[in-house]
Coordinates of C-alpha atoms in Angstrom, one line a residue:
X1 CA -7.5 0.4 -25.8
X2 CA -11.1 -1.4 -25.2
X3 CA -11.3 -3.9 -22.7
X4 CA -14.7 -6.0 -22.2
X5 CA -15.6 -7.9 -19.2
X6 CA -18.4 -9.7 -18.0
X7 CA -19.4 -11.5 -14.5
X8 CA -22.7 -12.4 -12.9
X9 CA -23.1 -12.3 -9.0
X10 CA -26.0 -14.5 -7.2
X11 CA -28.6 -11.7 -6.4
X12 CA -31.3 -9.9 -8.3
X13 CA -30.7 -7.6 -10.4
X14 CA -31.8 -4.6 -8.2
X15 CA -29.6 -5.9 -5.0
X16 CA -26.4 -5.8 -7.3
X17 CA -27.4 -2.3 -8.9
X18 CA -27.3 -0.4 -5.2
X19 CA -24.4 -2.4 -4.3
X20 CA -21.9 -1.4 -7.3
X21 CA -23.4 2.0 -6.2
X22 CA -22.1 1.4 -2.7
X23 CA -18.3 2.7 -3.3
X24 CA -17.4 2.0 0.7
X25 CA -18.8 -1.5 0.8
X26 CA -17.3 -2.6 -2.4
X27 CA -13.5 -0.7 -2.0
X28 CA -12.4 -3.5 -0.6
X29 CA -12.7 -5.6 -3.8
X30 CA -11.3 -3.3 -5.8
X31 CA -7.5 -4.4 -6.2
X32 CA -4.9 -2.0 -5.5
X33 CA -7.0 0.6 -5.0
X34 CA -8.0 3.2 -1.9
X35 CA -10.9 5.2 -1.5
X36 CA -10.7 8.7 0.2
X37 CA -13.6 10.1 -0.3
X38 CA -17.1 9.3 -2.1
X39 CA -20.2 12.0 -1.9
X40 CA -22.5 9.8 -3.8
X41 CA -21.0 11.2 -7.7
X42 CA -17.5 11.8 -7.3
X43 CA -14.6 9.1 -5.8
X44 CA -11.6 10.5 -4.7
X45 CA -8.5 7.6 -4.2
X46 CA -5.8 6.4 -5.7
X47 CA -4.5 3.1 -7.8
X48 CA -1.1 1.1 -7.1
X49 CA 0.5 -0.3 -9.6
X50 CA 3.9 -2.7 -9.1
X51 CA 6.1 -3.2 -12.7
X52 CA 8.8 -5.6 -11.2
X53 CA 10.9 -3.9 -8.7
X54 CA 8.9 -0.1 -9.2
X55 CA 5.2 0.4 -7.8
X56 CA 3.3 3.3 -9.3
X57 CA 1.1 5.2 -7.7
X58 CA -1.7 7.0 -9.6
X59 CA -4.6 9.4 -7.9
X60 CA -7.4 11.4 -9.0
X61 CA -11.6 11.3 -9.3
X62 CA -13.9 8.9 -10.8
X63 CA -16.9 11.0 -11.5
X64 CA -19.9 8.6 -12.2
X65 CA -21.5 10.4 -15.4
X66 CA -24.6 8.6 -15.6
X67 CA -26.7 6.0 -13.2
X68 CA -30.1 4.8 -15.2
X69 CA -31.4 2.7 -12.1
X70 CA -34.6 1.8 -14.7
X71 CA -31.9 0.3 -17.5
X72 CA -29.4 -0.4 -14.6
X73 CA -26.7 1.4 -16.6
X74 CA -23.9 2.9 -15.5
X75 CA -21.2 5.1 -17.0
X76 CA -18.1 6.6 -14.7
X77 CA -15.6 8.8 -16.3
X78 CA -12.0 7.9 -13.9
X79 CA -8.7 10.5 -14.7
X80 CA -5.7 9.5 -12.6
X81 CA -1.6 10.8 -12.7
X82 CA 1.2 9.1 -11.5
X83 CA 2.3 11.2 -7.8
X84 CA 6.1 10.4 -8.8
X85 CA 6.1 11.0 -12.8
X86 CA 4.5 12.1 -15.8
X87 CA 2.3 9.2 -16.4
X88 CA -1.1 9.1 -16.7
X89 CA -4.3 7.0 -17.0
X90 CA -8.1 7.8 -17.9
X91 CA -10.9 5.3 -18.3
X92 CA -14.2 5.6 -19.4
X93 CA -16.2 2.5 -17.9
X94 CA -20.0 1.7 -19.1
X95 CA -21.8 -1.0 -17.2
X96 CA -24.8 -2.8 -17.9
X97 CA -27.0 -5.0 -15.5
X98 CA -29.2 -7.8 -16.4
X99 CA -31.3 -10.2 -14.7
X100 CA -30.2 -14.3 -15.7
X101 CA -30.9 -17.3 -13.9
X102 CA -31.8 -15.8 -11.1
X103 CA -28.9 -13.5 -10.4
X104 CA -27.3 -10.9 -12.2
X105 CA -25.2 -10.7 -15.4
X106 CA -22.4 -7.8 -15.1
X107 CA -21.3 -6.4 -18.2
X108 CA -18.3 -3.7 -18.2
X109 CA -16.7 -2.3 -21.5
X110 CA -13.8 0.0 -20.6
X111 CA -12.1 2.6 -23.0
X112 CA -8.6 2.7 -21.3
X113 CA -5.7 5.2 -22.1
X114 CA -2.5 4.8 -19.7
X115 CA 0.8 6.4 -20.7
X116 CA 4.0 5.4 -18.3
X117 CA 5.6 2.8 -17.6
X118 CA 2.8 0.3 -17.3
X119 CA 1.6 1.1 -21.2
X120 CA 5.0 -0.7 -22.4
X121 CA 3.3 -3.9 -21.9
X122 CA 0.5 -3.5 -24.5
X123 CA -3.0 -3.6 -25.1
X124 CA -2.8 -7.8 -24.9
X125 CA -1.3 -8.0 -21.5
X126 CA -3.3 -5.5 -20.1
X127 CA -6.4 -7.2 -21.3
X128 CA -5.3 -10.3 -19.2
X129 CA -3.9 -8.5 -17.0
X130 CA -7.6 -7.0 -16.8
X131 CA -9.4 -10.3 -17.2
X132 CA -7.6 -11.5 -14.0
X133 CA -8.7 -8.4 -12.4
X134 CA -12.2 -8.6 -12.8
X135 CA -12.5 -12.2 -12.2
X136 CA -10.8 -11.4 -8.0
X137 CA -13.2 -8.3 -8.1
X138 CA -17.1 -10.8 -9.5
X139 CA -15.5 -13.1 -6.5
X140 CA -15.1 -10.6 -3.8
X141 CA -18.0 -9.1 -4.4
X142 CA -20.2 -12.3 -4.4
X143 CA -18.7 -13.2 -1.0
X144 CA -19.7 -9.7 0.2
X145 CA -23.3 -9.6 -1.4
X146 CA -24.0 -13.4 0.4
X147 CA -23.2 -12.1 3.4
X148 CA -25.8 -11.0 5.5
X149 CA -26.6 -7.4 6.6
X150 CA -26.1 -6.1 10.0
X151 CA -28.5 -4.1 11.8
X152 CA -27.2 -1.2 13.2
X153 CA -28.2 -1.4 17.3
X154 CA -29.0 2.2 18.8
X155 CA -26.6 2.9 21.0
X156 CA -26.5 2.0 24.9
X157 CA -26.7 5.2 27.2
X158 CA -23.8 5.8 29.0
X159 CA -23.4 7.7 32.2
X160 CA -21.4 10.7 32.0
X161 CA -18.3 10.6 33.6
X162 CA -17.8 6.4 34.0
X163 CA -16.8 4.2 31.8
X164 CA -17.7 0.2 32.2
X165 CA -15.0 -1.0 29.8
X166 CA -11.6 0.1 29.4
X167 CA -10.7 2.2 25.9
X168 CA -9.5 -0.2 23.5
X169 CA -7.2 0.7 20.7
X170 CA -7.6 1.3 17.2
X171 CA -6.6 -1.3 15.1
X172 CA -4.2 0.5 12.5
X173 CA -5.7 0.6 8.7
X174 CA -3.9 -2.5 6.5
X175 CA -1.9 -1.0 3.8
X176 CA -3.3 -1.6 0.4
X177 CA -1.6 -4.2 -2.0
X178 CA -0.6 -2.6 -5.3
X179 CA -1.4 -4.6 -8.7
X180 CA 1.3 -6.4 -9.2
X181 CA 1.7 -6.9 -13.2
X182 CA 4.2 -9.6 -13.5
X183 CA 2.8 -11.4 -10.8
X184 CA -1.4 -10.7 -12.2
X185 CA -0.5 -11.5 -15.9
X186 CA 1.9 -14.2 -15.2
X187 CA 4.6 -15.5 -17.8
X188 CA 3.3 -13.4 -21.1
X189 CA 4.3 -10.4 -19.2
X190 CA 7.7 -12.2 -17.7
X191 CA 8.1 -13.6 -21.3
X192 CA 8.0 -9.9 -22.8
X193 CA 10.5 -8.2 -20.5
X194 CA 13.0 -10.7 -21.2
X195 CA 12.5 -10.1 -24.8
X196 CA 13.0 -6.5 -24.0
X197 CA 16.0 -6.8 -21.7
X198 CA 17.6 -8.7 -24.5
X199 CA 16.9 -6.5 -26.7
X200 CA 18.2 -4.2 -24.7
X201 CA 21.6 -5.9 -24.1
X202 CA 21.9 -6.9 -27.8
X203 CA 21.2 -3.0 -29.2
X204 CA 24.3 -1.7 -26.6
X205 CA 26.7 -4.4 -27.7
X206 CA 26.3 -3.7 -31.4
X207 CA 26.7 0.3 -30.4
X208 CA 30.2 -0.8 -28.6
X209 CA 30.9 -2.9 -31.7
X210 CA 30.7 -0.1 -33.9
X211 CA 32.0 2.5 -32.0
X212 CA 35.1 -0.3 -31.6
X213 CA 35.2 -0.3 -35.6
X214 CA 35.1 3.1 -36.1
X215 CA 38.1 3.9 -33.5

């Protein structure tokens, strides 16, 4: 299926092109996803994905395929597969930068193939599904691209053998929320399971019925 966003994010044009280039600063916006590892081409991570009671997990590599800084265009190739079943998802996102109003217009078409459980929804929930997406993502990212940039301070010299302040602990990593579908998509989604579950009820009672007759 083809899915086509767009956003715009209140900084030039060049600001927003090195930070959608910035994989670490901008993970965090990314819902339901994790980052392992990034060497400027290639993202390693995964995707969780919650269908009612059942979250899916799906990792593998993004592999951006082509970054024109001059016609801020962009073009990653993402293959993922479910760690706990035979499903699988692949993307091919191409992203376009412009310049309007004095900030930046986003523009993201997305050629999207997912088999699994979450394909039984359909190419229309997914789009809102996507649409819902994109919007937290253009409002994360706008908070993070206001905020100012730290200077890193050199670091104090430290006598060997002394420490000043005790050893504090690290603060343990937050766990990632997974994309939760019928919560994202809201009643189209809860609307289509019921259809399904009743469908589902309604096939296995005619089945008993018949089996019934025929005894």
């Amino acid at each position: 299926m083809e899915l086509h966003h767009e956003f715009t994010v209140p900084v030039p044009v060049d600001d927003a092109w090195r930070a959608l280039l910035d994989v670490e600063r901008i993970a965090p916006c990314m819902p339901g996803a994790t980052v392992d590892d990034y060497d400027g081409k290639t993202v390693t991570g995964s995707v969780k994905v919650k269908v009612g009671p059942i979250t899916v997990t799906y990792r593998g590599t993004a592999v951006f395929e082509e970054q024109d800084e001059s016609a801020h265009r962009m073009v990653l190739i993402a293959n993922g597969k479910e760690t706990r079943g035979q499903g699988t998802a692949r993307a091919t996102v191409t992203g376009m930068l412009a310049e309007r109003d004095g900030g930046t217009a986003v523009s993201v078409r997305t050629d999207l193939t997912v088999t699994g459980r979450p394909a039984q929804f359909g190419r229309g929930v997914m789009a809102e599904v996507g649409d819902k997406l994109v919007g937290q993502f253009a409002e994360c990212l706008a908070r993070r691209l206001e905020e100012p940039t730290e200077r890193a301070e050199p670091p104090e010299a430290v006598e060997p053998f002394r420490s000043a302040q005790p050893v504090q602990p690290v603060r343990p990593v937050q766990p990632v929320e997974p994309i939760d579908l019928l919560r994202t998509a809201g009643p189209p989604v809860a609307k289509r399971v019921a259809v399904a579950v009743a469908t589902a009820v309604l096939l296995l009672v005619f089945v008993r019925i018949r089996r019934r007759r025929h005894a």
